[in-house]
Amino acid sequence: MDYLYDHSFDGFLTTCAIHFQEKRASGIFPETHYQYRLGQAPKVIATDPVRAAAFYHELEERFSPDLAHRCGRAFLSDHPNKENLLLAYLNFGFEAGRGFDALFTHSMVEPVHTIAAAVEWEAARFLGLIRFQEIKGILYASFEPDNAILGLLADHFLDRLHGEPWIIHDTKRNLAILCNGSRWRMVPFRRDFALTLPREELAIQELWRGYFTHIAIPERKNPKLQAQYMPKRYWKGLIEVNKPSFR
């Protein structure tokens, strides 16, 4: 029987707890994306934050805090089958025992390590690639990450911009972090209207583009290396390579 959950990490952990403690699932899928087939009767699992926290703690105790952390990072991946990669990984772990996670090339272990590392890599890259623009006294930045890394950026920018109100908007997922300068929260966020930048902000952006252009040493330009550290799929939000556009 397939288990369906609400797409949250707590929902996934609750589903895993039922899988290991009650009845095994044939697969775990987000309820909103499930493809129903004739003769199938999947079970919808209600999210239980208490049970989810208890299962996460069990992963820490049975295996290690690093493994539990890795599961959390892998869950943020945009991989279309991440739930079942994680399920196979944990099935193998519960059978093989504590040291299984060191079997890096094992077919049940390597995929989870790979997608978790991709999430960490992307989050680290965007710490240096987020570009804010000041609009009516609020710093606003938009980006389109491959993975659901928005929450991984929040504490960094809360510390870096302490006291400043700001918004970081994941336009791919219609989510945003709203910060009042001392606390932040993640909310659904859709911008369906044009924003007008003040003249001062436009002038600052033009200065930054000029600096970016003239600081480069022509003889040392290396587009391949630049694309490695600043992948072109992330350039849409970079002020230095784009003119202002809010269409």
Coordinates of C-alpha atoms in Angstrom, one line a residue:
M1 CA 0.0 0.0 0.0
D2 CA 1.2 3.5 -0.9
Y3 CA 1.2 6.1 1.8
L4 CA 0.4 9.7 1.0
Y5 CA 1.4 12.8 3.0
D6 CA 1.0 16.5 3.0
H7 CA 4.3 17.5 1.4
S8 CA 5.8 18.7 4.7
F9 CA 8.8 17.3 6.5
D10 CA 6.7 16.6 9.6
G11 CA 4.3 14.8 7.4
F12 CA 7.1 12.7 5.8
L13 CA 8.5 11.8 9.2
T14 CA 5.1 10.9 10.5
T15 CA 4.6 8.6 7.5
C16 CA 8.0 7.0 8.1
A17 CA 7.1 6.4 11.8
I18 CA 4.0 4.5 10.7
H19 CA 6.0 2.6 8.1
F20 CA 8.5 1.4 10.6
Q21 CA 6.3 1.0 13.7
E22 CA 3.0 -0.2 12.3
K23 CA 2.7 -1.4 8.7
R24 CA 5.2 -1.1 5.9
A25 CA 4.4 1.1 2.9
S26 CA 5.2 0.1 -0.7
G27 CA 6.0 3.8 -1.3
I28 CA 5.6 7.3 0.0
F29 CA 4.2 10.1 -2.2
P30 CA 3.0 13.7 -1.8
E31 CA -0.8 13.6 -1.8
T32 CA -1.1 16.5 -4.3
H33 CA 1.1 14.8 -6.9
Y34 CA -0.1 11.2 -6.6
Q35 CA -1.2 9.4 -9.8
Y36 CA -4.1 7.2 -8.8
R37 CA -4.4 3.9 -10.7
L38 CA -7.3 1.5 -11.0
G39 CA -7.5 -0.9 -8.1
Q40 CA -5.2 1.1 -5.8
A41 CA -6.2 2.3 -2.4
P42 CA -3.5 4.4 -1.0
K43 CA -3.6 5.5 2.6
V44 CA -3.5 9.2 3.5
I45 CA -1.4 9.8 6.6
A46 CA -2.3 12.8 8.9
T47 CA 0.7 14.8 10.0
D48 CA 1.5 14.5 13.7
P49 CA 4.3 16.9 14.8
V50 CA 4.8 15.1 18.1
R51 CA 5.3 11.7 16.4
A52 CA 7.4 13.3 13.7
A53 CA 9.7 14.8 16.3
A54 CA 9.9 11.5 18.1
F55 CA 10.9 9.7 14.9
Y56 CA 13.6 12.3 14.1
H57 CA 15.0 11.8 17.6
E58 CA 15.0 8.1 17.0
L59 CA 17.1 8.6 13.9
E60 CA 19.6 10.6 15.9
E61 CA 19.7 8.0 18.6
R62 CA 19.7 4.9 16.5
F63 CA 22.2 6.2 13.9
S64 CA 23.6 9.7 14.4
P65 CA 22.6 13.4 14.4
D66 CA 24.4 13.8 11.1
L67 CA 22.2 11.2 9.5
A68 CA 19.0 12.8 10.7
H69 CA 20.4 16.2 9.5
R70 CA 21.2 14.6 6.1
C71 CA 17.6 13.3 5.8
G72 CA 16.3 16.8 6.4
R73 CA 18.6 18.3 3.7
A74 CA 17.7 15.5 1.2
F75 CA 14.0 16.2 1.8
L76 CA 14.6 19.8 0.6
S77 CA 15.8 18.4 -2.8
D78 CA 13.7 19.0 -5.9
H79 CA 14.4 15.4 -6.9
P80 CA 11.0 13.9 -8.1
N81 CA 11.4 10.7 -6.1
K82 CA 13.2 11.9 -3.0
E83 CA 10.7 10.3 -0.6
N84 CA 11.3 6.9 -1.9
L85 CA 15.1 7.4 -2.1
L86 CA 14.9 8.3 1.6
L87 CA 12.6 5.4 2.3
A88 CA 15.0 2.9 0.7
Y89 CA 17.9 4.5 2.5
L90 CA 16.2 4.2 5.9
N91 CA 14.9 0.7 5.2
F92 CA 18.5 -0.4 4.5
G93 CA 19.7 1.4 7.6
F94 CA 17.2 -0.2 9.9
E95 CA 18.2 -3.6 8.5
A96 CA 22.0 -3.1 8.3
G97 CA 22.6 -1.2 11.5
R98 CA 24.4 1.9 12.7
G99 CA 27.4 1.9 10.3
F100 CA 25.4 1.7 7.1
D101 CA 25.8 5.4 6.3
A102 CA 29.5 5.0 5.7
L103 CA 28.8 2.7 2.7
F104 CA 29.0 5.8 0.5
T105 CA 28.8 3.9 -2.9
H106 CA 26.0 1.5 -1.9
S107 CA 23.0 1.9 -4.2
M108 CA 20.7 2.7 -1.2
V109 CA 23.1 5.2 0.4
E110 CA 24.7 7.1 -2.5
P111 CA 21.6 8.8 -3.9
V112 CA 20.6 10.3 -0.5
H113 CA 24.2 11.6 0.0
T114 CA 24.2 13.1 -3.5
I115 CA 20.9 15.0 -3.2
A116 CA 21.6 16.2 0.3
A117 CA 25.0 17.5 -0.8
A118 CA 23.4 19.2 -3.8
V119 CA 21.0 21.1 -1.4
E120 CA 23.9 22.1 0.8
W121 CA 26.0 23.3 -2.2
E122 CA 23.1 25.4 -3.6
A123 CA 22.4 27.0 -0.2
A124 CA 26.1 27.9 0.2
R125 CA 26.2 29.4 -3.3
F126 CA 23.1 31.6 -2.8
L127 CA 24.6 33.0 0.4
G128 CA 26.8 35.0 -2.0
L129 CA 24.4 35.4 -4.9
I130 CA 21.3 36.9 -3.2
R131 CA 21.0 40.6 -4.3
F132 CA 18.7 42.9 -2.4
Q133 CA 17.0 46.0 -3.8
E134 CA 15.6 48.7 -1.5
I135 CA 11.9 49.4 -2.1
K136 CA 10.0 51.7 0.2
G137 CA 12.4 51.1 3.1
I138 CA 12.4 47.3 2.7
L139 CA 15.1 45.2 1.2
Y140 CA 13.7 42.8 -1.3
A141 CA 15.4 39.9 -3.2
S142 CA 14.0 37.3 -5.5
F143 CA 15.6 34.1 -6.7
E144 CA 14.7 30.8 -8.3
P145 CA 16.7 28.0 -6.6
D146 CA 16.6 24.4 -7.9
N147 CA 15.8 23.1 -4.4
A148 CA 13.7 24.3 -1.5
I149 CA 16.6 26.1 0.3
L150 CA 14.7 29.3 1.4
G151 CA 14.7 28.4 5.0
L152 CA 18.4 27.6 5.0
L153 CA 19.2 31.2 4.2
A154 CA 17.1 32.9 6.8
D155 CA 19.4 32.9 9.9
H156 CA 22.4 34.0 7.8
F157 CA 20.6 37.1 6.6
L158 CA 19.0 37.8 9.9
D159 CA 22.5 38.1 11.4
R160 CA 24.0 39.9 8.4
L161 CA 21.1 42.4 8.1
H162 CA 20.2 42.6 11.8
G163 CA 17.7 45.5 12.4
E164 CA 16.8 45.8 8.7
P165 CA 13.4 44.7 7.4
W166 CA 13.8 42.4 4.4
I167 CA 12.1 39.9 2.1
I168 CA 13.7 37.0 0.3
H169 CA 11.2 35.6 -2.3
D170 CA 11.4 32.2 -3.9
T171 CA 9.5 32.9 -7.0
K172 CA 9.6 29.3 -8.2
R173 CA 7.7 28.1 -5.1
N174 CA 5.7 31.3 -4.3
L175 CA 7.2 31.4 -0.8
A176 CA 9.0 34.2 1.0
I177 CA 10.8 34.9 4.2
L178 CA 9.6 38.1 5.8
C179 CA 11.9 39.6 8.4
N180 CA 11.1 42.6 10.6
G181 CA 14.7 43.1 11.6
S182 CA 14.8 40.8 14.6
R183 CA 12.6 37.8 13.7
W184 CA 11.6 36.0 10.5
R185 CA 8.9 33.7 9.2
M186 CA 8.2 31.9 6.0
V187 CA 4.9 32.5 4.3
P188 CA 3.1 31.9 0.9
F189 CA 4.0 34.9 -1.2
R190 CA 3.0 35.7 -4.8
R191 CA 4.0 39.0 -6.5
D192 CA 1.4 39.6 -9.3
F193 CA 2.1 43.3 -9.6
A194 CA 4.9 45.5 -11.0
L195 CA 7.4 47.2 -8.5
T196 CA 8.9 50.5 -9.2
L197 CA 12.4 51.1 -8.0
P198 CA 13.2 54.6 -6.5
R199 CA 15.7 56.7 -8.3
E200 CA 18.3 56.3 -5.5
E201 CA 18.2 52.5 -5.8
L202 CA 18.5 52.7 -9.6
A203 CA 21.6 54.9 -9.2
I204 CA 23.2 52.5 -6.7
Q205 CA 22.5 49.6 -9.0
E206 CA 24.1 51.4 -11.9
L207 CA 27.2 52.1 -9.8
W208 CA 27.4 48.4 -8.8
R209 CA 27.2 47.3 -12.5
G210 CA 29.9 49.8 -13.4
Y211 CA 32.1 48.5 -10.6
F212 CA 31.5 44.9 -11.6
T213 CA 32.4 45.7 -15.2
H214 CA 35.5 47.8 -14.5
I215 CA 37.1 45.8 -11.7
A216 CA 37.5 42.8 -14.0
I217 CA 41.0 42.3 -15.6
P218 CA 40.3 41.5 -19.3
E219 CA 43.3 39.2 -19.6
R220 CA 42.1 37.1 -16.7
K221 CA 38.5 36.6 -17.7
N222 CA 37.5 33.0 -17.4
P223 CA 33.8 32.5 -18.3
K224 CA 33.9 28.7 -17.5
L225 CA 35.2 29.3 -14.0
Q226 CA 32.7 32.1 -13.5
A227 CA 29.9 29.8 -14.6
Q228 CA 31.1 27.2 -12.1
Y229 CA 30.8 29.6 -9.2
M230 CA 27.9 31.7 -10.6
P231 CA 25.8 29.2 -12.6
K232 CA 24.0 30.9 -15.4
R233 CA 20.7 29.5 -14.3
Y234 CA 21.0 31.8 -11.2
W235 CA 21.8 35.0 -13.1
K236 CA 18.2 36.2 -13.3
G237 CA 18.5 37.7 -9.8
L238 CA 22.0 39.2 -10.2
I239 CA 21.9 43.0 -10.5
E240 CA 25.4 43.2 -12.0
V241 CA 24.5 41.2 -15.1
N242 CA 20.8 42.4 -15.5
K243 CA 19.0 45.7 -15.9
P244 CA 16.1 46.1 -13.5
S245 CA 13.0 44.2 -14.6
F246 CA 9.9 43.4 -12.6
R247 CA 7.7 42.1 -15.4

